[in-house]
mmCIF file of C-alpha atoms in Angstrom:
data_model
loop_
_atom_site.group_PDB
_atom_site.id
_atom_site.type_symbol
_atom_site.label_atom_id
_atom_site.label_comp_id
_atom_site.label_asym_id
_atom_site.label_seq_id
_atom_site.Cartn_x
_atom_site.Cartn_y
_atom_site.Cartn_z
ATOM 1 C CA MET A 65 0.000 0.000 0.000
ATOM 2 C CA SER A 66 2.883 2.356 0.560
ATOM 3 C CA ARG A 67 3.845 2.148 -3.129
ATOM 4 C CA GLN A 68 0.663 3.910 -4.325
ATOM 5 C CA PRO A 69 1.349 7.256 -2.553
ATOM 6 C CA LEU A 70 4.997 7.071 -3.613
ATOM 7 C CA ARG A 71 3.986 6.540 -7.272
ATOM 8 C CA SER A 72 1.563 9.499 -7.055
ATOM 9 C CA PHE A 73 4.361 11.645 -5.638
ATOM 10 C CA PHE A 74 6.665 10.839 -8.592
ATOM 11 C CA VAL A 75 3.877 11.445 -11.109
ATOM 12 C CA LEU A 76 3.197 14.850 -9.554
ATOM 13 C CA LEU A 77 6.929 15.607 -9.443
ATOM 14 C CA PHE A 78 7.248 14.660 -13.142
ATOM 15 C CA LEU A 79 4.226 16.818 -14.128
ATOM 16 C CA GLY A 80 5.630 19.740 -12.117
ATOM 17 C CA ALA A 81 8.991 19.426 -13.889
ATOM 18 C CA CYS A 82 7.209 19.386 -17.279
ATOM 19 C CA LEU A 83 5.214 22.511 -16.422
ATOM 20 C CA LEU A 84 8.322 24.294 -15.153
ATOM 21 C CA THR A 85 10.206 23.432 -18.369
ATOM 22 C CA LEU A 86 7.280 24.613 -20.481
ATOM 23 C CA ALA A 87 7.076 27.883 -18.548
ATOM 24 C CA LEU A 88 10.810 28.517 -18.978
ATOM 25 C CA VAL A 89 10.685 27.805 -22.744
ATOM 26 C CA VAL A 90 7.679 30.096 -23.266
ATOM 27 C CA ARG A 91 9.163 32.849 -21.108
ATOM 28 C CA SER A 92 12.549 32.704 -22.858
ATOM 29 C CA GLY A 93 11.008 32.869 -26.339
ATOM 30 C CA LEU A 94 13.120 29.966 -27.539
ATOM 31 C CA TYR A 95 10.427 28.753 -29.944
ATOM 32 C CA GLU A 96 8.840 32.141 -30.595
ATOM 33 C CA VAL A 97 7.272 32.717 -34.001
ATOM 34 C CA LYS A 98 9.329 35.380 -35.769
ATOM 35 C CA THR A 99 6.503 36.758 -37.955
ATOM 36 C CA HIS A 100 4.522 38.280 -35.041
ATOM 37 C CA ASP A 101 1.530 39.963 -36.711
ATOM 38 C CA GLU A 102 1.994 38.444 -40.149
ATOM 39 C CA PRO A 103 -0.569 35.843 -41.190
ATOM 40 C CA ILE A 104 0.662 32.313 -41.858
ATOM 41 C CA ASN A 105 -0.552 31.815 -45.420
ATOM 42 C CA ALA A 106 -0.386 33.934 -48.578
ATOM 43 C CA ALA A 107 -4.170 34.101 -49.060
ATOM 44 C CA MET A 108 -4.664 35.569 -45.613
ATOM 45 C CA ARG A 109 -1.835 38.094 -46.183
ATOM 46 C CA ALA A 110 -3.470 39.196 -49.452
ATOM 47 C CA ALA A 111 -6.885 39.564 -47.792
ATOM 48 C CA MET A 112 -5.409 41.679 -44.987
ATOM 49 C CA ALA A 113 -3.504 43.863 -47.493
ATOM 50 C CA GLU A 114 -6.775 44.624 -49.300
ATOM 51 C CA ARG A 115 -8.567 45.575 -46.110
ATOM 52 C CA MET A 116 -5.710 47.561 -44.536
ATOM 53 C CA PRO A 117 -2.994 48.382 -47.080
ATOM 54 C CA GLU A 118 0.459 49.298 -45.819
ATOM 55 C CA LEU A 119 3.487 51.081 -47.214
ATOM 56 C CA THR A 120 6.714 49.158 -47.495
ATOM 57 C CA THR A 121 9.060 49.657 -44.553
ATOM 58 C CA LYS A 122 11.481 51.554 -46.792
ATOM 59 C CA GLN A 123 8.750 53.940 -48.005
ATOM 60 C CA ALA A 124 7.382 54.475 -44.497
ATOM 61 C CA LEU A 125 10.844 55.328 -43.142
ATOM 62 C CA GLU A 126 11.561 57.654 -46.059
ATOM 63 C CA LEU A 127 8.247 59.489 -45.593
ATOM 64 C CA ASP A 128 8.792 59.778 -41.846
ATOM 65 C CA ASP A 129 12.225 61.234 -42.536
ATOM 66 C CA LEU A 130 11.165 63.673 -45.295
ATOM 67 C CA TYR A 131 7.736 64.697 -43.983
ATOM 68 C CA SER A 132 7.926 64.177 -40.220
ATOM 69 C CA THR A 133 5.752 67.231 -39.485
ATOM 70 C CA ALA A 134 3.022 66.334 -41.979
ATOM 71 C CA THR A 135 -0.595 66.097 -40.868
ATOM 72 C CA VAL A 136 -1.884 62.525 -41.275
ATOM 73 C CA THR A 137 -5.581 61.911 -41.999
ATOM 74 C CA PRO A 138 -7.519 58.742 -41.004
ATOM 75 C CA SER A 139 -7.047 57.404 -44.564
ATOM 76 C CA ARG A 140 -3.271 57.920 -44.008
ATOM 77 C CA LEU A 141 -3.020 60.735 -46.544
ATOM 78 C CA ARG A 142 -0.330 63.203 -45.440
ATOM 79 C CA TYR A 143 -0.036 66.894 -46.176
ATOM 80 C CA LEU A 144 2.007 69.941 -45.266
ATOM 81 C CA VAL A 145 0.436 73.388 -45.513
ATOM 82 C CA ARG A 146 3.026 75.551 -47.299
ATOM 83 C CA ARG A 147 0.868 78.686 -47.411
ATOM 84 C CA PRO A 148 -2.484 79.080 -45.644
ATOM 85 C CA GLY A 149 -5.491 80.165 -47.640
ATOM 86 C CA THR A 150 -8.563 82.230 -46.887
ATOM 87 C CA GLY A 151 -12.285 81.673 -47.064
ATOM 88 C CA PRO A 152 -14.373 78.545 -46.657
ATOM 89 C CA ARG A 153 -13.451 75.029 -47.692
ATOM 90 C CA PRO A 154 -15.278 73.700 -50.762
ATOM 91 C CA ALA A 155 -18.634 72.008 -50.294
ATOM 92 C CA PRO A 156 -19.219 68.537 -51.773
ATOM 93 C CA ASP A 157 -19.865 68.760 -55.522
ATOM 94 C CA GLN A 158 -18.491 72.331 -55.613
ATOM 95 C CA GLU A 159 -16.267 73.200 -58.556
ATOM 96 C CA VAL A 160 -12.630 73.956 -57.633
ATOM 97 C CA ALA A 161 -9.541 74.943 -59.623
ATOM 98 C CA ILE A 162 -6.025 73.834 -58.775
ATOM 99 C CA LEU A 163 -2.507 74.174 -60.067
ATOM 100 C CA PHE A 164 -0.448 71.063 -59.339
ATOM 101 C CA ALA A 165 2.772 69.210 -59.996
ATOM 102 C CA GLY A 166 2.789 65.459 -59.413
ATOM 103 C CA ARG A 167 5.852 63.277 -58.912
ATOM 104 C CA VAL A 168 6.664 59.853 -57.557
ATOM 105 C CA LEU A 169 8.539 59.466 -54.288
ATOM 106 C CA ASP A 170 11.930 59.185 -56.013
ATOM 107 C CA GLY A 171 11.420 62.654 -57.552
ATOM 108 C CA ASP A 172 10.441 61.873 -61.171
ATOM 109 C CA GLU A 173 7.682 64.293 -62.251
ATOM 110 C CA PHE A 174 4.812 62.722 -64.182
ATOM 111 C CA ASP A 175 2.358 65.615 -64.590
ATOM 112 C CA SER A 176 2.136 69.363 -63.982
ATOM 113 C CA ASN A 177 0.062 72.345 -65.001
ATOM 114 C CA PHE A 178 2.205 74.953 -63.219
ATOM 115 C CA LYS A 179 4.174 75.556 -66.425
ATOM 116 C CA THR A 180 1.085 76.357 -68.508
ATOM 117 C CA GLY A 181 -0.764 78.123 -65.700
ATOM 118 C CA THR A 182 -4.011 76.520 -66.868
ATOM 119 C CA PRO A 183 -5.765 75.214 -63.754
ATOM 120 C CA LEU A 184 -7.356 71.798 -63.479
ATOM 121 C CA ILE A 185 -11.060 72.366 -62.783
ATOM 122 C CA PHE A 186 -13.179 69.591 -61.253
ATOM 123 C CA ARG A 187 -16.010 68.989 -58.793
ATOM 124 C CA VAL A 188 -15.021 67.838 -55.293
ATOM 125 C CA HIS A 189 -16.026 64.321 -54.159
ATOM 126 C CA THR A 190 -17.259 63.206 -57.581
ATOM 127 C CA GLY A 191 -14.346 60.893 -58.453
ATOM 128 C CA ALA A 192 -13.002 63.256 -61.104
ATOM 129 C CA VAL A 193 -9.443 62.966 -59.726
ATOM 130 C CA ILE A 194 -7.599 60.314 -57.703
ATOM 131 C CA PRO A 195 -9.041 59.812 -54.186
ATOM 132 C CA GLY A 196 -6.010 61.241 -52.364
ATOM 133 C CA LEU A 197 -6.032 64.481 -54.339
ATOM 134 C CA ASP A 198 -9.806 64.742 -53.979
ATOM 135 C CA GLU A 199 -9.541 64.328 -50.201
ATOM 136 C CA ALA A 200 -6.747 66.895 -49.910
ATOM 137 C CA VAL A 201 -8.408 69.554 -52.083
ATOM 138 C CA SER A 202 -11.725 69.122 -50.267
ATOM 139 C CA THR A 203 -10.136 70.614 -47.134
ATOM 140 C CA MET A 204 -8.136 73.409 -48.804
ATOM 141 C CA ARG A 205 -9.068 77.087 -48.656
ATOM 142 C CA LEU A 206 -8.724 79.472 -51.598
ATOM 143 C CA GLY A 207 -5.063 80.443 -52.164
ATOM 144 C CA GLU A 208 -3.737 77.627 -49.986
ATOM 145 C CA LYS A 209 -0.613 75.736 -51.062
ATOM 146 C CA ARG A 210 0.114 72.209 -49.861
ATOM 147 C CA THR A 211 2.505 69.357 -50.351
ATOM 148 C CA VAL A 212 0.270 66.286 -50.461
ATOM 149 C CA ILE A 213 1.682 62.782 -49.961
ATOM 150 C CA VAL A 214 -0.679 60.210 -51.468
ATOM 151 C CA PRO A 215 -0.187 56.519 -50.546
ATOM 152 C CA TYR A 216 -0.740 54.067 -53.386
ATOM 153 C CA TRP A 217 -4.218 52.971 -52.195
ATOM 154 C CA LEU A 218 -5.431 56.584 -52.604
ATOM 155 C CA GLY A 219 -3.598 57.008 -55.915
ATOM 156 C CA PHE A 220 -4.103 55.506 -59.344
ATOM 157 C CA PRO A 221 -6.062 52.230 -59.557
ATOM 158 C CA PRO A 222 -3.926 49.273 -60.730
ATOM 159 C CA GLY A 223 -3.524 49.388 -64.505
ATOM 160 C CA HIS A 224 -4.698 53.023 -64.804
ATOM 161 C CA GLN A 225 -1.573 54.907 -63.779
ATOM 162 C CA PRO A 226 0.407 57.022 -66.267
ATOM 163 C CA ARG A 227 3.298 55.317 -68.058
ATOM 164 C CA ASP A 228 5.878 57.108 -65.887
ATOM 165 C CA VAL A 229 4.297 55.933 -62.623
ATOM 166 C CA PRO A 230 5.091 52.420 -61.374
ATOM 167 C CA GLU A 231 2.248 50.443 -59.798
ATOM 168 C CA LYS A 232 1.758 50.961 -56.033
ATOM 169 C CA SER A 233 3.757 54.209 -56.043
ATOM 170 C CA THR A 234 3.537 56.838 -53.345
ATOM 171 C CA LEU A 235 2.764 60.152 -55.062
ATOM 172 C CA ILE A 236 3.834 63.643 -54.015
ATOM 173 C CA PHE A 237 1.779 66.605 -55.220
ATOM 174 C CA GLU A 238 2.492 70.306 -54.881
ATOM 175 C CA VAL A 239 -1.029 71.764 -54.990
ATOM 176 C CA GLU A 240 -2.345 75.324 -55.007
ATOM 177 C CA ARG A 241 -6.063 76.085 -54.935
ATOM 178 C CA VAL A 242 -6.788 79.036 -57.242
ATOM 179 C CA LYS A 243 -9.870 80.962 -58.387
#
């Protein structure tokens, strides 16, 4: 009869040693997954990228370095006010006129109307321009100048970008709202 309690003691001692080993391994991070918040399979990564797109680490660091004081909107559009304007902001569907110069993050210009001085005229929030530019102009006052940093998900839709603009490019616009 004395063997039964002794056997139970060794079983409990063995289970305690296993739990202690498990606790030490978990606490030390010896078998920690190195991809933290990254999904395991490619399909799940693609689905998450559609729902919440992200800049590459290189682009994010470059933007933080170049435009550290930029205002960031909930859609992650960034802008710097270079010269404040006057008057009210445009109402939805109101016609606005802008002068702009657009370039990709590496500095190559792809479009501009500053040289001709002929403003681009469009109605706000009607989809007439790319979403990032539409969002930025919708909050600008007359005479205001901004540098607008447009992430790729607010830029050109895939397959519809100008020839000089690579797919998924961050765009930089110098924008002035004029009469």
